Structures are given as structure tokens and as C-alpha cells.
Amino acid sequence: MTQDQLIIAGKAYSSRLLVGTGKYKDFAQTQAAIETSGAEIITIAIRRSNIGQNPNEPNLLDILPPSKYTLLPNTAGCYSADDAVRTLRLARELLDGHSLVKLEVLGDPQSLYPNVVETLAAAKTLVKDGFQVMVYTSDDPIMAKQLEDIGCVAIMPLASLIGSGMGILNPWNLQLVMERVQMPVIVDAGVGTASDAAIAMELGCHGVLMNTAIAAAQNPVLMASAMKKGVEAGRDAYLAGRMPKKLYSATPSSPTSGMIAPKSA
Amino acid sequence: MLPYPPHPLKVISISINGASTTFDKPLSVAELIEHMQLGNKRIALECNGEIVPRGQFAQHMLADGDRLEVVVAVGGG
């Protein structure tokens, strides 16, 4: 049996769960949660170095080495194409030429909704510059197709607002996106608990990316385990092919013949 | 003519992550990193909006008014 793998930019991954590394209590918790999630692709952010502070302060890359994980630098917090492109060029330099990136260009700090005009402009520049772009965007099938046409390697529509935990609010649009594009569709943002991840996978999405749903759980390491199982269960259910829904008509599971005789009157 | 004598040292001012810092002599990016005790850290650096590759830290001389961004990887989603 051939293994069911997620292929992004020609590289195969066994895990369909991608996780972020933000909002954890400390590095030990970050490491434990990510290890438990089984994720192979993990997102990181690029920020100014704390100048003048403890020079021996541990670095995120010490606990999550690029030799073990595929690091996916993001452009979280960028509100213009220009800032996003600069951030990812810095990331590429930081990670010795690593070109797989997560592009997100946000519209406003209240909704963190993607600014698709700036996102498209940044994606064009990055693809031309040799980056492999996984792109966070709205669940708009037309935009998804345009991002595919200019050369992005994965489309990552939101299921609901970043960090909201509201779950899969518009499964119809996610399906429209999947029908429209050939590249992997990875739900990014909005997942709150394991059933949300399973629903995304049952719809046929190729993967799920999450951060807050794990990091903000009461027990992040246990939630990382739940998410791993949720993604796997949802994927298996998708591949197995669910039974059709039969509205207003029950079908017994047990044989209808061979019943013992009713007590005669 | 200036009402005061010129400063005896040539001072250069560089903005590093938004904070202005002065140096009494020209210096290279490598010397700056040494000075800031960032030598053992994994960083990337941009000067006036352009990447300075790690391999050019020793040759790249900083000029008065340069704006540097020095970044690291942090947790994020």
C-alpha cells in the first residue's frame, strides 16, 4: 500500500498537521507540544533581536532545529506587500537560503483578515524571487485560482478568524476552493478543537495549520495529541468515503428477518 | 564660520532596530555584531532595506545615517 502523504513543492510529508510555535508558556512547553503533535512543518515568526539583553538567551532554533523540522517562516504582522517581502528575504538569509515560506498580508489588526490585493502583489514578487510560497488568504475560490496561477505552492484559506477558535464556518467555500485549484489546500486559522480539524480533513482539505488552538488550550500538550488524532481521523474518514446521508429515512443495522414470534394474544 | 570648534572625532550615527547609536570611528557590520555581543546568535541583517549576506559582514562598512534591522526567529503561528 502506498503511504498517504502530503506533497508540498515536491517534498513529501507524513503528517498533515502543521503547527505554529507562538503563545506557549515557555520553550519546554513549545517543544513538548510540537513533538506530541507529530507535525513536520512548523511556522516561526521573524522579529527584531533584543539588543543589549542576555547574549546567551536560548534561541527558538536551538529547541526546534531546522535539521529536524521544516521551518516555515511567516509574515505575521505585515500589512503591506513590501514589508512581507522584506521579512521573508530576512528569513531566507536567517535560514541559509531556505525558500519555503508562509505569506500572510493582513488587512487590519481587529480582524487579521487577509488583504488579498497586497497578498497577491507580494506573492508575485516572492515567486519571481525564487520563493516557494504557501499563502494564507480568504476562502475565495477566484483568489485561490489567481494565487495558483502565479505560482504559489499551497493555498491556505482561513476557516474563521485567526486565533478565534470559531471552527469551520463556511465548509461550502472551502469545497469551492478545492474544486478550483490543483495545489494543496490547507486550512489555516480558526480551528478551535479536534473535531474542527477532523471536519476540515473530512471535507477533503490536504492539511490543517494551527497555533492558538493548541497553545491556548488548558493543557497544550494533550491538545496537541488530540489534534494529531483529529487530523488523522478526518483524513481516514475522507479516504474511506462516508455513507450517504439519508434524510428522514431510518435503516436498521440488524437483520429484519428471524425475529422471535410475537407473544400471541 | 562655525561659532565653535569642530568635534575632534568623526562620529557616525547608526539606527539599530529603531534606536540611534553613535560610534567614534567607522566600523564594519562584523565589528558592530561583535560590539553588540550578537556573535553567537543566529541573526539576519538588513541595511537601508537591503539584505547584507552573512558572508559580507566583514567587508560591509557602515556609514553615517545607516538604518539597520537585526532579526531573529521567534515563536509564531
PDB file of N, CA and C in Angstrom, chain A residues 19-71:
ATOM      1  N   VAL A  19       1.910  23.104  12.543  1.00  0.00           N
ATOM      2  CA  VAL A  19       1.650  23.869  13.767  1.00  0.00           C
ATOM      3  C   VAL A  19       2.546  25.101  13.885  1.00  0.00           C
ATOM      4  N   GLY A  20       1.999  26.079  14.612  1.00  0.00           N
ATOM      5  CA  GLY A  20       2.751  27.290  14.923  1.00  0.00           C
ATOM      6  C   GLY A  20       3.488  27.123  16.235  1.00  0.00           C
ATOM      7  N   THR A  21       4.385  28.054  16.505  1.00  0.00           N
ATOM      8  CA  THR A  21       5.239  27.948  17.684  1.00  0.00           C
ATOM      9  C   THR A  21       5.050  29.122  18.647  1.00  0.00           C
ATOM     10  N   GLY A  22       3.978  29.906  18.439  1.00  0.00           N
ATOM     11  CA  GLY A  22       3.762  31.090  19.266  1.00  0.00           C
ATOM     12  C   GLY A  22       2.872  30.812  20.465  1.00  0.00           C
ATOM     13  N   LYS A  23       2.908  31.729  21.429  1.00  0.00           N
ATOM     14  CA  LYS A  23       1.958  31.780  22.570  1.00  0.00           C
ATOM     15  C   LYS A  23       2.140  30.697  23.619  1.00  0.00           C
ATOM     16  N   TYR A  24       3.202  29.914  23.566  1.00  0.00           N
ATOM     17  CA  TYR A  24       3.410  28.905  24.603  1.00  0.00           C
ATOM     18  C   TYR A  24       4.018  29.557  25.841  1.00  0.00           C
ATOM     19  N   LYS A  25       3.856  28.863  26.995  1.00  0.00           N
ATOM     20  CA  LYS A  25       4.327  29.384  28.279  1.00  0.00           C
ATOM     21  C   LYS A  25       5.851  29.551  28.265  1.00  0.00           C
ATOM     22  N   ASP A  26       6.535  28.553  27.732  1.00  0.00           N
ATOM     23  CA  ASP A  26       7.999  28.606  27.666  1.00  0.00           C
ATOM     24  C   ASP A  26       8.475  27.648  26.567  1.00  0.00           C
ATOM     25  N   PHE A  27       9.779  27.612  26.366  1.00  0.00           N
ATOM     26  CA  PHE A  27      10.337  26.776  25.312  1.00  0.00           C
ATOM     27  C   PHE A  27      10.092  25.282  25.574  1.00  0.00           C
ATOM     28  N   ALA A  28      10.095  24.896  26.854  1.00  0.00           N
ATOM     29  CA  ALA A  28       9.886  23.472  27.184  1.00  0.00           C
ATOM     30  C   ALA A  28       8.492  23.042  26.733  1.00  0.00           C
ATOM     31  N   GLN A  29       7.500  23.901  26.988  1.00  0.00           N
ATOM     32  CA  GLN A  29       6.128  23.577  26.584  1.00  0.00           C
ATOM     33  C   GLN A  29       5.995  23.601  25.055  1.00  0.00           C
ATOM     34  N   THR A  30       6.657  24.557  24.426  1.00  0.00           N
ATOM     35  CA  THR A  30       6.652  24.629  22.953  1.00  0.00           C
ATOM     36  C   THR A  30       7.160  23.314  22.382  1.00  0.00           C
ATOM     37  N   GLN A  31       8.290  22.901  22.897  1.00  0.00           N
ATOM     38  CA  GLN A  31       8.949  21.696  22.391  1.00  0.00           C
ATOM     39  C   GLN A  31       8.090  20.453  22.606  1.00  0.00           C
ATOM     40  N   ALA A  32       7.503  20.335  23.798  1.00  0.00           N
ATOM     41  CA  ALA A  32       6.694  19.153  24.129  1.00  0.00           C
ATOM     42  C   ALA A  32       5.440  19.107  23.255  1.00  0.00           C
ATOM     43  N   ALA A  33       4.776  20.242  23.085  1.00  0.00           N
ATOM     44  CA  ALA A  33       3.541  20.272  22.295  1.00  0.00           C
ATOM     45  C   ALA A  33       3.833  19.941  20.831  1.00  0.00           C
ATOM     46  N   ILE A  34       4.899  20.496  20.304  1.00  0.00           N
ATOM     47  CA  ILE A  34       5.200  20.287  18.886  1.00  0.00           C
ATOM     48  C   ILE A  34       5.638  18.843  18.629  1.00  0.00           C
ATOM     49  N   GLU A  35       6.411  18.338  19.545  1.00  0.00           N
ATOM     50  CA  GLU A  35       6.829  16.929  19.450  1.00  0.00           C
ATOM     51  C   GLU A  35       5.590  16.016  19.449  1.00  0.00           C
ATOM     52  N   THR A  36       4.669  16.285  20.369  1.00  0.00           N
ATOM     53  CA  THR A  36       3.462  15.452  20.511  1.00  0.00           C
ATOM     54  C   THR A  36       2.548  15.553  19.289  1.00  0.00           C
ATOM     55  N   SER A  37       2.506  16.734  18.681  1.00  0.00           N
ATOM     56  CA  SER A  37       1.610  16.942  17.529  1.00  0.00           C
ATOM     57  C   SER A  37       2.031  16.109  16.326  1.00  0.00           C
ATOM     58  N   GLY A  38       3.280  15.699  16.300  1.00  0.00           N
ATOM     59  CA  GLY A  38       3.787  14.933  15.164  1.00  0.00           C
ATOM     60  C   GLY A  38       4.003  15.776  13.919  1.00  0.00           C
ATOM     61  N   ALA A  39       3.833  17.097  14.038  1.00  0.00           N
ATOM     62  CA  ALA A  39       3.972  17.978  12.875  1.00  0.00           C
ATOM     63  C   ALA A  39       5.407  17.972  12.368  1.00  0.00           C
ATOM     64  N   GLU A  40       5.528  18.051  11.043  1.00  0.00           N
ATOM     65  CA  GLU A  40       6.866  18.125  10.440  1.00  0.00           C
ATOM     66  C   GLU A  40       7.155  19.540   9.953  1.00  0.00           C
ATOM     67  N   ILE A  41       6.077  20.278   9.640  1.00  0.00           N
ATOM     68  CA  ILE A  41       6.234  21.663   9.188  1.00  0.00           C
ATOM     69  C   ILE A  41       5.770  22.572  10.319  1.00  0.00           C
ATOM     70  N   ILE A  42       6.641  23.468  10.758  1.00  0.00           N
ATOM     71  CA  ILE A  42       6.266  24.352  11.860  1.00  0.00           C
ATOM     72  C   ILE A  42       6.557  25.803  11.485  1.00  0.00           C
ATOM     73  N   THR A  43       5.633  26.676  11.840  1.00  0.00           N
ATOM     74  CA  THR A  43       5.808  28.082  11.472  1.00  0.00           C
ATOM     75  C   THR A  43       6.600  28.813  12.556  1.00  0.00           C
ATOM     76  N   ILE A  44       7.343  29.809  12.101  1.00  0.00           N
ATOM     77  CA  ILE A  44       8.074  30.688  13.023  1.00  0.00           C
ATOM     78  C   ILE A  44       7.857  32.133  12.555  1.00  0.00           C
ATOM     79  N   ALA A  45       8.076  33.069  13.447  1.00  0.00           N
ATOM     80  CA  ALA A  45       7.976  34.485  13.086  1.00  0.00           C
ATOM     81  C   ALA A  45       9.370  35.101  13.084  1.00  0.00           C
ATOM     82  N   ILE A  46       9.495  36.215  12.382  1.00  0.00           N
ATOM     83  CA  ILE A  46      10.775  36.942  12.302  1.00  0.00           C
ATOM     84  C   ILE A  46      10.583  38.268  13.022  1.00  0.00           C
ATOM     85  N   ARG A  47      11.405  38.526  14.045  1.00  0.00           N
ATOM     86  CA  ARG A  47      11.265  39.765  14.804  1.00  0.00           C
ATOM     87  C   ARG A  47      12.634  40.364  15.108  1.00  0.00           C
ATOM     88  N   ARG A  48      12.617  41.679  15.428  1.00  0.00           N
ATOM     89  CA  ARG A  48      13.848  42.347  15.817  1.00  0.00           C
ATOM     90  C   ARG A  48      14.489  41.637  17.003  1.00  0.00           C
ATOM     91  N   SER A  49      15.803  41.508  16.948  1.00  0.00           N
ATOM     92  CA  SER A  49      16.562  40.932  18.048  1.00  0.00           C
ATOM     93  C   SER A  49      16.537  41.892  19.228  1.00  0.00           C
ATOM     94  N   ASN A  50      16.461  41.351  20.442  1.00  0.00           N
ATOM     95  CA  ASN A  50      16.534  42.195  21.640  1.00  0.00           C
ATOM     96  C   ASN A  50      17.981  42.607  21.866  1.00  0.00           C
ATOM     97  N   ILE A  51      18.305  43.800  21.386  1.00  0.00           N
ATOM     98  CA  ILE A  51      19.679  44.279  21.500  1.00  0.00           C
ATOM     99  C   ILE A  51      19.979  44.587  22.967  1.00  0.00           C
ATOM    100  N   GLY A  52      21.164  44.168  23.402  1.00  0.00           N
ATOM    101  CA  GLY A  52      21.617  44.540  24.738  1.00  0.00           C
ATOM    102  C   GLY A  52      21.089  43.634  25.834  1.00  0.00           C
ATOM    103  N   GLN A  53      20.298  42.618  25.487  1.00  0.00           N
ATOM    104  CA  GLN A  53      19.861  41.693  26.525  1.00  0.00           C
ATOM    105  C   GLN A  53      20.809  40.510  26.579  1.00  0.00           C
ATOM    106  N   ASN A  54      20.524  39.616  27.485  1.00  0.00           N
ATOM    107  CA  ASN A  54      21.384  38.461  27.713  1.00  0.00           C
ATOM    108  C   ASN A  54      21.813  37.784  26.397  1.00  0.00           C
ATOM    109  N   PRO A  55      23.110  37.858  26.078  1.00  0.00           N
ATOM    110  CA  PRO A  55      23.554  37.296  24.797  1.00  0.00           C
ATOM    111  C   PRO A  55      23.448  35.777  24.739  1.00  0.00           C
ATOM    112  N   ASN A  56      23.330  35.133  25.922  1.00  0.00           N
ATOM    113  CA  ASN A  56      23.258  33.668  25.922  1.00  0.00           C
ATOM    114  C   ASN A  56      21.827  33.138  26.057  1.00  0.00           C
ATOM    115  N   GLU A  57      20.883  34.053  25.938  1.00  0.00           N
ATOM    116  CA  GLU A  57      19.462  33.685  25.990  1.00  0.00           C
ATOM    117  C   GLU A  57      19.187  32.613  24.931  1.00  0.00           C
ATOM    118  N   PRO A  58      18.453  31.529  25.291  1.00  0.00           N
ATOM    119  CA  PRO A  58      18.229  30.471  24.301  1.00  0.00           C
ATOM    120  C   PRO A  58      17.415  30.958  23.106  1.00  0.00           C
ATOM    121  N   ASN A  59      17.669  30.340  21.984  1.00  0.00           N
ATOM    122  CA  ASN A  59      17.017  30.729  20.736  1.00  0.00           C
ATOM    123  C   ASN A  59      16.032  29.636  20.341  1.00  0.00           C
ATOM    124  N   LEU A  60      14.938  30.062  19.715  1.00  0.00           N
ATOM    125  CA  LEU A  60      13.914  29.106  19.283  1.00  0.00           C
ATOM    126  C   LEU A  60      14.506  27.999  18.409  1.00  0.00           C
ATOM    127  N   LEU A  61      15.467  28.388  17.562  1.00  0.00           N
ATOM    128  CA  LEU A  61      16.039  27.410  16.627  1.00  0.00           C
ATOM    129  C   LEU A  61      16.918  26.366  17.334  1.00  0.00           C
ATOM    130  N   ASP A  62      17.293  26.658  18.606  1.00  0.00           N
ATOM    131  CA  ASP A  62      18.048  25.659  19.362  1.00  0.00           C
ATOM    132  C   ASP A  62      17.137  24.505  19.777  1.00  0.00           C
ATOM    133  N   ILE A  63      15.869  24.825  20.096  1.00  0.00           N
ATOM    134  CA  ILE A  63      14.971  23.748  20.537  1.00  0.00           C
ATOM    135  C   ILE A  63      14.189  23.136  19.378  1.00  0.00           C
ATOM    136  N   LEU A  64      14.085  23.861  18.266  1.00  0.00           N
ATOM    137  CA  LEU A  64      13.380  23.349  17.081  1.00  0.00           C
ATOM    138  C   LEU A  64      14.323  23.439  15.894  1.00  0.00           C
ATOM    139  N   PRO A  65      15.315  22.564  15.843  1.00  0.00           N
ATOM    140  CA  PRO A  65      16.371  22.720  14.831  1.00  0.00           C
ATOM    141  C   PRO A  65      15.868  22.455  13.408  1.00  0.00           C
ATOM    142  N   PRO A  66      16.364  23.242  12.463  1.00  0.00           N
ATOM    143  CA  PRO A  66      15.983  23.053  11.055  1.00  0.00           C
ATOM    144  C   PRO A  66      16.359  21.670  10.528  1.00  0.00           C
ATOM    145  N   SER A  67      17.258  20.968  11.227  1.00  0.00           N
ATOM    146  CA  SER A  67      17.627  19.612  10.798  1.00  0.00           C
ATOM    147  C   SER A  67      16.487  18.632  11.080  1.00  0.00           C
ATOM    148  N   LYS A  68      15.627  18.981  12.033  1.00  0.00           N
ATOM    149  CA  LYS A  68      14.553  18.067  12.452  1.00  0.00           C
ATOM    150  C   LYS A  68      13.200  18.468  11.858  1.00  0.00           C
ATOM    151  N   TYR A  69      12.976  19.769  11.702  1.00  0.00           N
ATOM    152  CA  TYR A  69      11.688  20.264  11.221  1.00  0.00           C
ATOM    153  C   TYR A  69      11.855  21.076   9.941  1.00  0.00           C
ATOM    154  N   THR A  70      10.781  21.107   9.131  1.00  0.00           N
ATOM    155  CA  THR A  70      10.749  22.053   8.026  1.00  0.00           C
ATOM    156  C   THR A  70      10.198  23.355   8.597  1.00  0.00           C
ATOM    157  N   LEU A  71      11.060  24.347   8.710  1.00  0.00           N
ATOM    158  CA  LEU A  71      10.624  25.620   9.293  1.00  0.00           C
ATOM    159  C   LEU A  71       9.925  26.455   8.223  1.00  0.00           C
TER     160      LEU A  71
END
